Each structure stands twice: as C-alpha cells, then as structure tokens.
Coordinates of N, CA and C in Angstrom, one line a residue:
M1 N -6.5 16.6 15.0 CA -7.3 15.6 14.4 C -6.4 14.3 14.3
A2 N -6.9 13.1 14.6 CA -6.2 11.9 14.5 C -5.9 11.6 13.0
R3 N -4.7 11.1 12.8 CA -4.4 10.7 11.4 C -4.3 9.1 11.4
Y4 N -5.3 8.5 10.8 CA -5.3 7.0 10.7 C -4.6 6.6 9.5
T5 N -3.6 5.8 9.7 CA -2.7 5.4 8.5 C -2.7 3.8 8.5
F6 N -2.9 3.3 7.3 CA -2.8 1.8 7.1 C -1.4 1.6 6.6
F7 N -0.6 0.7 7.2 CA 0.7 0.3 6.7 C 0.6 -1.1 6.0
S8 N 1.0 -1.1 4.8 CA 0.9 -2.3 3.9 C 2.3 -2.8 3.7
F9 N 2.6 -4.1 3.9 CA 3.9 -4.6 3.8 C 3.9 -6.1 3.6
H10 N 5.0 -6.7 3.2 CA 5.2 -8.2 3.1 C 5.6 -8.7 4.4
Y11 N 4.8 -9.4 5.1 CA 4.9 -9.7 6.5 C 6.2 -10.4 6.8
S12 N 6.4 -11.6 6.2 CA 7.4 -12.5 6.6 C 8.8 -11.9 6.6
P13 N 9.3 -11.3 5.5 CA 10.7 -10.8 5.6 C 10.8 -9.4 6.2
D14 N 9.7 -8.7 6.3 CA 9.8 -7.2 6.6 C 9.2 -6.8 7.8
I15 N 8.6 -7.7 8.7 CA 7.9 -7.2 9.9 C 8.8 -6.4 10.8
W16 N 10.0 -6.8 10.9 CA 11.0 -6.1 11.8 C 11.2 -4.7 11.3
R17 N 11.4 -4.6 10.0 CA 11.7 -3.3 9.4 C 10.4 -2.4 9.5
A18 N 9.3 -3.1 9.2 CA 8.0 -2.3 9.3 C 7.7 -1.8 10.7
Q19 N 8.0 -2.6 11.7 CA 7.8 -2.2 13.1 C 8.7 -1.0 13.4
N20 N 9.9 -1.0 12.9 CA 10.8 0.1 13.1 C 10.2 1.4 12.5
V21 N 9.7 1.3 11.3 CA 9.0 2.5 10.7 C 7.8 3.0 11.5
R22 N 7.0 2.0 11.9 CA 5.8 2.3 12.6 C 6.1 3.0 14.0
N23 N 7.1 2.4 14.7 CA 7.4 2.9 16.0 C 8.0 4.3 15.9
S24 N 8.7 4.6 14.9 CA 9.3 6.0 14.7 C 8.2 7.0 14.4
W25 N 7.1 6.5 13.7 CA 6.0 7.4 13.4 C 5.1 7.7 14.6
V26 N 4.8 6.7 15.3 CA 3.8 6.9 16.4 C 4.5 7.6 17.6
A27 N 5.9 7.7 17.6 CA 6.6 8.4 18.6 C 6.7 9.9 18.4
L28 N 6.2 10.3 17.2 CA 6.3 11.7 16.8 C 5.1 12.5 17.6
P29 N 5.3 13.8 17.8 CA 4.3 14.5 18.5 C 3.0 14.5 17.6
G30 N 1.9 14.4 18.2 CA 0.7 14.4 17.4 C -0.3 13.3 17.9
D31 N -1.2 13.0 17.0 CA -2.2 12.0 17.4 C -2.3 10.9 16.3
E32 N -1.2 10.2 16.1 CA -1.1 9.2 15.0 C -1.6 7.9 15.5
I33 N -2.4 7.2 14.6 CA -3.0 5.9 14.9 C -2.7 5.0 13.7
D34 N -2.1 3.9 14.0 CA -1.7 3.0 12.9 C -2.8 1.9 12.7
R35 N -2.8 1.4 11.5 CA -3.6 0.2 11.1 C -2.7 -0.7 10.3
G36 N -3.1 -2.0 10.2 CA -2.3 -2.9 9.4 C -1.3 -3.7 10.1
F37 N -1.2 -3.6 11.4 CA -0.3 -4.3 12.2 C -0.9 -5.4 13.0
F38 N -2.0 -6.1 12.4 CA -2.6 -7.2 13.0 C -1.6 -8.4 13.0
D39 N -1.8 -9.3 13.9 CA -0.9 -10.4 14.0 C -0.9 -11.3 12.8
A40 N 0.2 -11.8 12.4 CA 0.3 -12.6 11.1 C -0.6 -13.9 11.2
S41 N -0.8 -14.4 12.4 CA -1.7 -15.6 12.5 C -3.1 -15.3 12.2
V42 N -3.5 -14.0 12.5 CA -4.9 -13.6 12.1 C -5.0 -13.6 10.6
F43 N -4.0 -13.0 9.9 CA -4.0 -12.9 8.5 C -4.1 -14.3 7.8
E44 N -3.2 -15.2 8.3 CA -3.2 -16.5 7.8 C -4.5 -17.3 8.0
A45 N -5.1 -17.1 9.2 CA -6.3 -17.8 9.4 C -7.4 -17.3 8.5
K46 N -7.5 -16.0 8.2 CA -8.5 -15.5 7.2 C -8.2 -16.1 5.8
R47 N -6.9 -16.1 5.5 CA -6.6 -16.6 4.1 C -6.9 -18.1 4.0
R48 N -6.8 -18.9 5.0 CA -7.1 -20.3 4.9 C -8.6 -20.6 4.8
V49 N -9.4 -19.7 5.3 CA -10.8 -19.8 5.1 C -11.2 -19.6 3.7
S50 N -10.9 -18.5 3.1 CA -11.2 -18.2 1.7 C -10.7 -16.8 1.4
P51 N -10.3 -16.6 0.1 CA -9.9 -15.3 -0.3 C -10.9 -14.2 0.0
D52 N -12.2 -14.5 -0.2 CA -13.3 -13.5 0.1 C -13.3 -13.1 1.5
I53 N -13.1 -14.0 2.4 CA -13.0 -13.7 3.9 C -11.9 -12.8 4.1
L54 N -10.7 -13.1 3.5 CA -9.5 -12.2 3.7 C -9.8 -10.8 3.1
K55 N -10.4 -10.8 2.0 CA -10.7 -9.5 1.4 C -11.6 -8.6 2.3
N56 N -12.6 -9.2 2.9 CA -13.5 -8.5 3.8 C -12.7 -8.0 5.0
F57 N -11.8 -8.9 5.5 CA -11.0 -8.5 6.6 C -10.1 -7.3 6.3
L58 N -9.4 -7.3 5.2 CA -8.6 -6.2 4.8 C -9.3 -4.9 4.5
R59 N -10.5 -5.1 3.9 CA -11.3 -3.9 3.7 C -11.8 -3.3 5.0
D60 N -12.1 -4.1 5.9 CA -12.5 -3.6 7.2 C -11.3 -2.9 8.0
A61 N -10.1 -3.5 7.8 CA -9.0 -2.9 8.4 C -8.7 -1.5 7.8
L62 N -9.0 -1.3 6.5 CA -8.7 0.0 5.9 C -9.8 1.0 6.3
D63 N -10.9 0.5 6.8 CA -12.1 1.4 7.1 C -11.6 2.5 8.1
G64 N -11.9 3.7 7.8 CA -11.6 4.8 8.7 C -10.2 5.4 8.5
T65 N -9.4 4.8 7.6 CA -8.1 5.4 7.4 C -8.1 6.4 6.3
S66 N -7.2 7.3 6.3 CA -7.1 8.4 5.3 C -5.8 8.3 4.4
V67 N -4.9 7.5 4.9 CA -3.6 7.3 4.2 C -3.2 5.9 4.2
T68 N -2.6 5.4 3.1 CA -2.0 4.0 3.1 C -0.6 4.2 2.7
C69 N 0.3 3.7 3.6 CA 1.7 3.8 3.5 C 2.2 2.4 3.1
V70 N 2.7 2.2 1.9 CA 3.3 1.0 1.4 C 4.7 0.9 1.8
L71 N 5.1 -0.1 2.7 CA 6.5 -0.2 3.1 C 7.1 -1.3 2.2
A72 N 8.0 -0.8 1.3 CA 8.4 -1.7 0.2 C 9.8 -2.3 0.5
G73 N 9.8 -3.6 0.5 CA 11.1 -4.4 0.6 C 11.4 -5.0 -0.7
S74 N 12.2 -6.0 -0.7 CA 12.7 -6.6 -2.0 C 11.6 -7.2 -2.8
E75 N 10.6 -7.9 -2.2 CA 9.6 -8.6 -3.0 C 8.2 -8.2 -2.7
T76 N 8.1 -7.0 -2.1 CA 6.7 -6.5 -1.8 C 5.8 -6.4 -3.0
Y77 N 6.4 -5.9 -4.1 CA 5.7 -5.6 -5.3 C 5.0 -6.9 -5.9
R78 N 5.4 -8.1 -5.5 CA 4.9 -9.3 -6.0 C 3.7 -9.8 -5.2
R79 N 3.5 -9.3 -4.0 CA 2.5 -9.8 -3.1 C 1.1 -9.5 -3.4
R80 N 0.3 -10.6 -3.6 CA -1.1 -10.4 -4.0 C -1.9 -9.5 -3.0
W81 N -1.7 -9.7 -1.7 CA -2.5 -9.0 -0.8 C -2.0 -7.6 -0.5
V82 N -0.8 -7.3 -0.8 CA -0.3 -5.9 -0.8 C -1.0 -5.2 -1.9
R83 N -1.1 -5.8 -3.1 CA -1.7 -5.2 -4.2 C -3.2 -5.0 -3.9
Y84 N -3.8 -5.9 -3.2 CA -5.2 -5.7 -2.9 C -5.4 -4.6 -1.9
E85 N -4.5 -4.4 -0.9 CA -4.6 -3.3 0.0 C -4.5 -2.0 -0.7
I86 N -3.6 -2.0 -1.7 CA -3.4 -0.7 -2.5 C -4.6 -0.5 -3.3
A87 N -5.2 -1.5 -4.0 CA -6.3 -1.3 -4.8 C -7.5 -0.8 -4.0
R88 N -7.7 -1.4 -2.8 CA -8.8 -0.9 -2.0 C -8.6 0.5 -1.5
S89 N -7.3 0.9 -1.4 CA -7.0 2.3 -0.9 C -7.4 3.2 -2.0
V90 N -7.1 2.8 -3.3 CA -7.5 3.7 -4.4 C -9.0 3.9 -4.4
V91 N -9.8 2.8 -4.3 CA -11.2 2.8 -4.3 C -11.8 3.7 -3.2
R92 N -11.2 3.7 -2.0 CA -11.7 4.5 -0.9 C -11.2 5.9 -0.9
G93 N -10.2 6.2 -1.8 CA -9.7 7.6 -1.9 C -8.7 8.0 -1.0
N94 N -8.0 7.0 -0.4 CA -6.9 7.2 0.5 C -5.7 7.9 -0.2
G95 N -5.0 8.8 0.5 CA -3.7 9.2 0.0 C -2.8 7.9 0.1
I96 N -1.9 7.8 -0.8 CA -1.0 6.6 -0.9 C 0.5 7.1 -1.1
L97 N 1.4 6.5 -0.4 CA 2.8 6.7 -0.6 C 3.6 5.4 -0.4
T98 N 4.7 5.4 -1.0 CA 5.6 4.2 -0.9 C 6.8 4.7 0.0
V99 N 7.2 3.9 0.9 CA 8.5 4.1 1.7 C 9.3 2.8 1.5
H100 N 10.4 3.0 0.9 CA 11.4 1.8 0.7 C 12.1 1.6 2.0
I101 N 12.1 0.3 2.4 CA 12.7 0.0 3.8 C 13.8 -1.0 3.7
Q102 N 14.4 -1.2 2.5 CA 15.4 -2.2 2.4 C 16.7 -1.9 3.2
G103 N 16.9 -0.6 3.4 CA 18.1 -0.2 4.1 C 18.0 -0.4 5.6
L104 N 16.8 -0.7 6.2 CA 16.7 -1.0 7.6 C 17.1 -2.5 7.9
K105 N 17.6 -2.7 9.0 CA 18.1 -4.1 9.4 C 16.9 -4.9 9.9
N106 N 16.9 -6.2 9.6 CA 15.9 -7.1 10.1 C 16.4 -7.6 11.5
S107 N 15.7 -8.6 12.0 CA 16.0 -9.1 13.3 C 17.4 -9.8 13.4
K108 N 17.9 -10.1 12.3 CA 19.3 -10.7 12.2 C 20.4 -9.6 12.0
G109 N 19.9 -8.4 11.9 CA 20.9 -7.3 11.6 C 21.3 -7.2 10.2
L110 N 20.4 -7.7 9.3 CA 20.8 -7.6 7.8 C 19.9 -6.7 7.1
T111 N 20.5 -5.9 6.2 CA 19.7 -5.1 5.3 C 19.3 -6.0 4.1
S112 N 18.6 -5.4 3.1 CA 18.1 -6.1 1.9 C 18.4 -5.4 0.7
V113 N 17.9 -5.9 -0.4 CA 18.1 -5.3 -1.8 C 16.8 -4.5 -2.1
K114 N 17.0 -3.3 -2.6 CA 15.8 -2.5 -3.0 C 15.0 -3.1 -4.1
G115 N 13.7 -3.3 -3.8 CA 12.8 -3.9 -4.8 C 12.1 -2.8 -5.6
P116 N 11.4 -3.2 -6.6 CA 10.5 -2.2 -7.3 C 9.5 -1.6 -6.5
N117 N 9.0 -0.4 -6.9 CA 7.9 0.3 -6.2 C 6.6 -0.5 -6.5
P118 N 5.9 -1.0 -5.5 CA 4.7 -1.7 -5.7 C 3.7 -0.9 -6.5
L119 N 3.8 0.5 -6.4 CA 2.8 1.3 -7.1 C 3.1 1.4 -8.6
D120 N 4.3 0.9 -9.0 CA 4.6 0.7 -10.5 C 3.8 -0.4 -11.1
C121 N 3.3 -1.3 -10.2 CA 2.7 -2.6 -10.7 C 1.2 -2.6 -10.7
L122 N 0.6 -1.4 -10.3 CA -0.9 -1.3 -10.4 C -1.1 0.1 -11.0
G123 N -2.2 0.1 -11.8 CA -2.5 1.3 -12.5 C -4.0 1.4 -12.8
V124 N -4.4 2.5 -13.5 CA -5.8 2.7 -13.9 C -5.8 3.0 -15.4
Y125 N -7.0 2.6 -16.0 CA -7.2 2.9 -17.4 C -8.6 3.1 -17.7
S126 N -8.9 3.6 -18.8 CA -10.3 3.9 -19.2 C -10.8 2.9 -20.3
A127 N -11.9 2.3 -20.1 CA -12.5 1.5 -21.2 C -13.9 2.1 -21.5
N128 N -14.0 2.8 -22.6 CA -15.2 3.5 -23.0 C -15.7 4.4 -21.9
G129 N -14.8 5.1 -21.3 CA -15.2 6.1 -20.3 C -15.3 5.6 -18.9
T130 N -15.2 4.3 -18.7 CA -15.3 3.7 -17.4 C -13.9 3.3 -16.9
I131 N -13.6 3.6 -15.6 CA -12.3 3.5 -15.1 C -12.2 2.1 -14.4
F132 N -11.0 1.4 -14.7 CA -10.8 0.1 -14.1 C -9.3 0.1 -13.6
L133 N -9.1 -0.8 -12.7 CA -7.7 -1.1 -12.2 C -7.0 -2.1 -13.1
A134 N -5.7 -2.0 -13.2 CA -4.9 -3.0 -13.9 C -3.7 -3.3 -13.1
E135 N -3.2 -4.5 -13.3 CA -1.9 -4.9 -12.7 C -0.9 -5.5 -13.7
W136 N 0.3 -5.3 -13.3 CA 1.4 -5.8 -14.2 C 1.7 -7.3 -13.9
E137 N 1.6 -8.1 -15.0 CA 1.8 -9.5 -14.8 C 3.0 -9.9 -15.6
G138 N 4.2 -9.6 -15.1 CA 5.4 -10.0 -15.7 C 5.8 -9.4 -17.0
T139 N 4.9 -9.5 -18.1 CA 5.3 -8.9 -19.4 C 4.2 -8.0 -19.9
K140 N 3.0 -7.9 -19.2 CA 1.9 -7.1 -19.8 C 1.0 -6.7 -18.7
W141 N 0.2 -5.7 -19.0 CA -0.9 -5.2 -18.1 C -2.1 -6.0 -18.4
V142 N -2.8 -6.4 -17.3 CA -4.1 -7.1 -17.4 C -5.1 -6.5 -16.4
K143 N -6.3 -6.7 -16.7 CA -7.3 -6.1 -15.8 C -7.2 -6.8 -14.4
Y144 N -7.2 -5.9 -13.4 CA -7.0 -6.4 -12.0 C -8.2 -7.3 -11.6
A145 N -7.9 -8.5 -11.3 CA -9.0 -9.5 -11.1 C -9.6 -9.4 -9.7
D146 N -8.8 -9.0 -8.7 CA -9.3 -9.0 -7.3 C -10.2 -7.8 -7.0
Y147 N -10.3 -6.9 -7.9 CA -11.3 -5.8 -7.8 C -11.6 -5.4 -9.2
A148 N -12.6 -6.1 -9.8 CA -12.9 -5.9 -11.2 C -14.0 -4.8 -11.5
S149 N -14.6 -4.3 -10.4 CA -15.7 -3.3 -10.6 C -15.1 -2.0 -11.1
P150 N -16.0 -1.3 -11.9 CA -15.6 0.0 -12.3 C -15.4 1.0 -11.1
I151 N -14.6 2.0 -11.3 CA -14.3 3.0 -10.3 C -14.9 4.3 -10.8
P152 N -15.8 4.9 -10.1 CA -16.4 6.2 -10.5 C -15.2 7.3 -10.5
K153 N -15.2 8.1 -11.6 CA -14.2 9.1 -11.7 C -14.2 10.0 -10.5
S154 N -15.3 10.2 -9.9 CA -15.4 11.1 -8.7 C -14.7 10.5 -7.5
D155 N -14.5 9.2 -7.5 CA -13.8 8.6 -6.4 C -12.3 8.7 -6.4
L156 N -11.7 9.1 -7.6 CA -10.3 9.3 -7.7 C -9.9 10.7 -7.3
W157 N -8.8 10.9 -6.5 CA -8.4 12.2 -6.2 C -7.4 12.7 -7.2
F158 N -6.9 11.9 -8.1 CA -6.0 12.3 -9.2 C -6.8 12.3 -10.5
R159 N -6.2 12.9 -11.5 CA -6.9 13.0 -12.8 C -7.1 11.6 -13.4
A160 N -8.4 11.4 -13.8 CA -8.8 10.1 -14.3 C -8.2 9.9 -15.7
P161 N -7.8 8.6 -16.1 CA -7.3 8.4 -17.4 C -8.4 8.5 -18.4
T162 N -8.1 8.8 -19.6 CA -9.1 9.0 -20.7 C -8.9 8.0 -21.8
T163 N -7.9 7.1 -21.7 CA -7.6 6.1 -22.8 C -7.4 4.8 -22.1
N164 N -7.2 3.7 -22.9 CA -7.0 2.4 -22.4 C -5.5 2.1 -22.1
T165 N -4.7 3.2 -22.2 CA -3.3 3.1 -21.8 C -3.2 3.2 -20.3
V166 N -2.6 2.2 -19.6 CA -2.5 2.2 -18.2 C -1.6 3.3 -17.6
T167 N -2.1 4.0 -16.7 CA -1.4 5.0 -15.9 C -1.0 4.4 -14.6
Q168 N 0.3 4.2 -14.3 CA 0.8 3.6 -13.1 C 0.4 4.5 -11.9
L169 N 0.1 3.9 -10.8 CA -0.3 4.7 -9.6 C 0.9 5.5 -9.1
S170 N 2.1 5.0 -9.4 CA 3.4 5.8 -9.0 C 3.5 7.1 -9.7
E171 N 2.7 7.3 -10.8 CA 2.8 8.6 -11.4 C 2.1 9.7 -10.6
H172 N 1.2 9.3 -9.7 CA 0.5 10.2 -8.9 C 0.9 10.2 -7.4
C173 N 1.6 9.2 -7.0 CA 1.9 9.0 -5.6 C 3.5 9.1 -5.4
L174 N 3.9 9.7 -4.3 CA 5.3 9.9 -4.0 C 5.9 8.7 -3.4
A175 N 7.2 8.6 -3.6 CA 8.0 7.5 -3.0 C 9.2 8.0 -2.3
Y176 N 9.6 7.4 -1.2 CA 10.7 7.8 -0.4 C 11.6 6.6 0.0
D177 N 12.8 6.9 0.5 CA 13.7 5.9 1.0 C 13.9 6.2 2.5
F178 N 13.4 5.3 3.4 CA 13.4 5.6 4.8 C 14.8 5.8 5.3
T179 N 15.8 5.1 4.9 CA 17.2 5.3 5.4 C 17.9 6.5 4.8
A180 N 17.8 6.6 3.4 CA 18.5 7.6 2.7 C 17.9 9.0 3.0
Q181 N 16.6 9.1 3.3 CA 16.0 10.4 3.4 C 15.5 10.6 4.8
R182 N 16.2 10.1 5.8 CA 16.0 10.3 7.2 C 14.5 10.2 7.6
G183 N 14.0 9.0 7.3 CA 12.6 8.7 7.6 C 12.2 8.8 9.0
R184 N 13.1 8.6 9.9 CA 12.7 8.7 11.3 C 12.2 10.1 11.7
E185 N 12.9 11.1 11.1 CA 12.5 12.4 11.3 C 11.4 12.9 10.4
N186 N 11.3 12.3 9.2 CA 10.5 12.9 8.1 C 9.2 12.2 7.8
I187 N 9.0 10.9 8.3 CA 7.8 10.2 7.8 C 6.5 10.8 8.1
G188 N 6.4 11.5 9.2 CA 5.2 12.2 9.6 C 4.8 13.2 8.5
G189 N 5.8 14.0 8.0 CA 5.6 14.9 6.9 C 5.2 14.2 5.6
W190 N 5.8 13.1 5.3 CA 5.5 12.3 4.1 C 4.0 11.9 4.1
I191 N 3.6 11.4 5.3 CA 2.2 10.9 5.4 C 1.2 12.1 5.3
E192 N 1.6 13.2 5.9 CA 0.7 14.4 5.7 C 0.6 14.9 4.3
T193 N 1.7 14.8 3.6 CA 1.7 15.2 2.2 C 0.8 14.3 1.4
A194 N 0.9 13.0 1.6 CA 0.0 12.1 0.9 C -1.5 12.4 1.2
A195 N -1.8 12.7 2.5 CA -3.1 13.0 2.9 C -3.6 14.3 2.1
G196 N -2.7 15.3 2.1 CA -3.0 16.5 1.4 C -3.3 16.3 -0.1
Q197 N -2.5 15.5 -0.7 CA -2.7 15.2 -2.1 C -4.1 14.6 -2.4
A198 N -4.6 13.8 -1.5 CA -5.9 13.2 -1.7 C -7.0 14.0 -1.1
G199 N -6.7 15.2 -0.5 CA -7.7 16.0 0.1 C -8.3 15.4 1.4
R200 N -7.5 14.6 2.1 CA -8.0 13.9 3.3 C -7.6 14.6 4.6

C-alpha cells in the first residue's frame, strides 16, 4: 500500500536539507509518495493573494496523506505556516513526527544549530469538554487563531485532554535526529511508526 507523507519545513534555510531527507526516503524499497515539496514560488504566490487562499492550498496538499513529517531546523518552530500544516494534520488525524535536520549540510556545506521541536509549540486543551488547539506565543499559551474551530474527540488518535491545561503535541508524537540516529537508513521505520500510532 502506498504511504503518502507530507513533509513540513521552513523553506528558505532548509530546502537543501529537506530534499536530502526526502530523497533518502523515496529511495527506500516500497511505495513511498511524498507531499509538501511544491515549488516555493507557488507557496509565495498563494500567500500574496490571501492567507485564506494559502490555507486552502495547504489543506488540499495534505489531502490523502496519512503521515506528516516535520523537518525541524533552527527556526522552524516559529513559522506560521509550518504550525498551520501541523494543526491541519491533527484535525485530519495524521500520524505526526519530528525529524531534526540541523546536522545536515545546506547548499553551502554548512550545518546549523538545533532548534526547538515545533510540536512543543502547539497543543490541545479542553474548554467545557470541547477540544481546541493552542499555540505558544513567547511567554504564554493562546488559542490557536488559524484554526479556531473545535476538534471532535473522535478525530484525535491520542487521548483527549480533560482540562484547560495545554498538552503539547510532542507528548504524543516522537522526535528523531536525522544525523545522530542514522536517518538515511531509519526514516522509513520512523514514518511507519507514526502511521501506526495514529492507526493509519
């Protein structure tokens, strides 16, 4: 069965590293199909039109995927549209994992500094029995504005929160280091594990 995976990353500094990860994955035996590698000019064109157009574009790009792989560089956790891709992945029930890629070289042969896990910066909470997404804004948790609708408990593959204390997504999703943990050989297994966690 084909495994459709969406790769979420900060395009400008990390496209070279992200392509390295993607190429090592699709070269593995199996029937892997990637999403999220649309040209940057397409992304920028959608964003210039309106945020709503870009949201629709990203939602459509996630359609049909079963796993979202967040490729984390130094500043990925800050990126609005990476957060949106993660949020939509939660809503659609995708398995989610983080792969830290700072140890890979960019086009100039340089590695980077490890950044925070983007899944530390998004979470879920309960308000009177209704589940919502939250995001970390520097010093506090706030309701996630780019997807403010309630999430049915049945749409979550992990245990739903029961209080208004935010549970970080990283508490439910695994994280790996591509360089330190031999990602070239192991990323296929990491993705399958994320799919299995979500029952996908």
